[in-house]
Amino acid sequence: LSKIEINLADVPEGKSVTFKWRGKPLFIRHRTAEQIAAARAVPVGSLRDPMSDEERCRNPSFLVVIGVCTHLGCIPIADAGDFGPGGYYCPCHGSHFDGAARVRKGPAPLNLVIPEHTYVGETGLIVG
Ligand code: FES
């Protein structure tokens, strides 16, 4: 399917849930207030692939990214690596991603990719 509809009520606060979209893993994280504040406090100019948290997460409570490492395509692990709960870690060659899935360390050249997505009503999300 080119588009999927997700019920955000299925993604508990503090968790990253993996869905499947166009044959790839799709990570949806329901961020805590603390995780949002930490991601928003990062100076954008210090980033390898500079993007503000506001640009990445239009709805600050949710992060929506394709779960494929931008280095060589492994699947990162949620809540692991230097950014602990809230981040992602790619075990293949050690790339660390922060609470907005921006690359902060390791060989990945770019942030995890954000697919087209639209929020619908209170709890709906369409990806694609
Ligand atoms: Fe992720 Fe190499 S594939 S660090």
Tab-separated table of C-alpha atoms and ligand atoms in Angstrom:
chain	number	residue	atom	x	y	z
A	1	LEU	CA	0.000	0.000	0.000
A	2	SER	CA	1.305	3.425	-0.800
A	3	LYS	CA	-0.480	5.074	2.111
A	4	ILE	CA	-1.214	3.779	5.577
A	5	GLU	CA	-3.396	5.128	8.294
A	6	ILE	CA	-2.186	4.779	11.842
A	7	ASN	CA	-4.143	5.237	15.033
A	8	LEU	CA	-1.828	7.218	17.263
A	9	ALA	CA	-3.646	5.868	20.304
A	10	ASP	CA	-1.703	2.655	19.558
A	11	VAL	CA	1.597	4.435	20.245
A	12	PRO	CA	1.949	4.939	24.006
A	13	GLU	CA	3.771	7.976	25.346
A	14	GLY	CA	7.476	7.294	25.718
A	15	LYS	CA	7.453	4.433	23.181
A	16	SER	CA	8.679	3.993	19.631
A	17	VAL	CA	6.451	1.601	17.700
A	18	THR	CA	7.533	0.049	14.404
A	19	PHE	CA	5.051	-0.208	11.539
A	20	LYS	CA	5.670	-1.448	8.028
A	21	TRP	CA	5.269	0.943	5.113
A	22	ARG	CA	6.254	0.350	1.487
A	23	GLY	CA	8.314	-2.635	2.576
A	24	LYS	CA	10.314	-0.617	5.082
A	25	PRO	CA	10.145	-0.169	8.824
A	26	LEU	CA	8.455	3.039	9.915
A	27	PHE	CA	9.172	4.292	13.409
A	28	ILE	CA	6.579	6.349	15.215
A	29	ARG	CA	7.595	7.693	18.561
A	30	HIS	CA	5.267	9.344	21.039
A	31	ARG	CA	7.666	11.714	22.722
A	32	THR	CA	7.520	12.789	26.351
A	33	ALA	CA	7.649	16.482	27.300
A	34	GLU	CA	11.220	15.922	28.476
A	35	GLN	CA	12.247	14.361	25.141
A	36	ILE	CA	10.660	17.238	23.202
A	37	ALA	CA	12.462	19.815	25.326
A	38	ALA	CA	15.799	18.018	24.892
A	39	ALA	CA	15.402	17.805	21.108
A	40	ARG	CA	14.373	21.465	20.850
A	41	ALA	CA	17.331	22.635	22.949
A	42	VAL	CA	19.956	21.378	20.461
A	43	PRO	CA	21.673	24.186	18.510
A	44	VAL	CA	20.841	23.439	14.872
A	45	GLY	CA	24.214	24.763	13.674
A	46	SER	CA	25.986	22.011	15.613
A	47	LEU	CA	24.307	19.261	13.593
A	48	ARG	CA	25.823	17.269	10.732
A	49	ASP	CA	22.530	17.399	8.845
A	50	PRO	CA	21.108	20.639	10.233
A	51	MET	CA	17.365	20.513	10.789
A	52	SER	CA	15.435	21.960	13.677
A	53	ASP	CA	13.186	19.816	15.789
A	54	GLU	CA	10.291	22.085	14.771
A	55	GLU	CA	10.901	21.253	11.102
A	56	ARG	CA	11.109	17.540	11.809
A	57	CYS	CA	8.174	17.231	14.181
A	58	ARG	CA	5.325	19.540	13.197
A	59	ASN	CA	3.347	17.872	15.946
A	60	PRO	CA	5.945	17.927	18.716
A	61	SER	CA	4.459	14.889	20.435
A	62	PHE	CA	5.231	12.579	17.512
A	63	LEU	CA	8.311	11.676	15.533
A	64	VAL	CA	7.621	9.870	12.226
A	65	VAL	CA	10.688	8.467	10.428
A	66	ILE	CA	11.714	5.674	8.121
A	67	GLY	CA	13.641	3.136	10.185
A	68	VAL	CA	16.527	2.693	7.776
A	69	CYS	CA	20.004	3.956	8.631
A	70	THR	CA	21.268	6.516	6.129
A	71	HIS	CA	24.716	4.912	6.200
A	72	LEU	CA	24.244	1.456	4.672
A	73	GLY	CA	20.629	0.683	5.399
A	74	CYS	CA	20.538	-1.291	8.643
A	75	ILE	CA	17.582	-0.932	10.987
A	76	PRO	CA	18.400	1.188	14.030
A	77	ILE	CA	17.362	0.133	17.527
A	78	ALA	CA	15.022	2.374	19.506
A	79	ASP	CA	16.001	3.707	22.917
A	80	ALA	CA	19.641	2.683	22.578
A	81	GLY	CA	22.911	4.526	22.067
A	82	ASP	CA	24.105	7.871	23.412
A	83	PHE	CA	20.606	9.343	23.406
A	84	GLY	CA	19.220	6.476	25.475
A	85	PRO	CA	15.460	6.490	25.897
A	86	GLY	CA	14.185	8.642	23.070
A	87	GLY	CA	17.053	8.033	20.664
A	88	TYR	CA	18.037	5.390	18.124
A	89	TYR	CA	21.258	3.464	17.636
A	90	CYS	CA	22.413	1.656	14.524
A	91	PRO	CA	24.438	-1.367	15.603
A	92	CYS	CA	25.974	-2.035	12.183
A	93	HIS	CA	28.645	0.654	12.396
A	94	GLY	CA	27.633	2.676	15.434
A	95	SER	CA	25.541	5.654	14.362
A	96	HIS	CA	23.682	7.492	17.111
A	97	PHE	CA	20.475	9.440	16.485
A	98	ASP	CA	18.815	11.878	18.879
A	99	GLY	CA	15.208	12.396	19.921
A	100	ALA	CA	14.373	13.894	16.514
A	101	ALA	CA	16.250	11.010	14.781
A	102	ARG	CA	19.004	13.398	13.710
A	103	VAL	CA	22.438	11.857	13.312
A	104	ARG	CA	24.756	12.970	16.084
A	105	LYS	CA	27.634	10.484	15.950
A	106	GLY	CA	28.953	7.663	13.768
A	107	PRO	CA	29.209	7.253	9.992
A	108	ALA	CA	25.609	7.988	8.944
A	109	PRO	CA	25.720	11.106	6.753
A	110	LEU	CA	22.107	12.166	7.172
A	111	ASN	CA	19.221	12.158	9.596
A	112	LEU	CA	16.640	9.388	9.405
A	113	VAL	CA	14.204	10.290	6.639
A	114	ILE	CA	10.813	11.778	7.398
A	115	PRO	CA	8.131	10.551	5.002
A	116	GLU	CA	5.161	12.639	3.887
A	117	HIS	CA	2.564	12.483	6.616
A	118	THR	CA	-0.632	14.235	7.647
A	119	TYR	CA	-2.451	14.319	10.953
A	120	VAL	CA	-6.171	13.680	10.776
A	121	GLY	CA	-8.515	14.493	13.637
A	122	GLU	CA	-7.485	13.698	17.183
A	123	THR	CA	-5.574	10.476	16.725
A	124	GLY	CA	-5.239	9.753	13.013
A	125	LEU	CA	-2.028	9.843	11.020
A	126	ILE	CA	-1.727	9.120	7.322
A	127	VAL	CA	1.720	8.281	6.038
A	128	GLY	CA	2.368	8.439	2.306
B	1	FES	FE1	23.943	2.186	10.200
B	1	FES	FE2	26.301	1.717	9.040
B	1	FES	S1	24.344	1.033	8.417
B	1	FES	S2	25.891	2.803	10.867
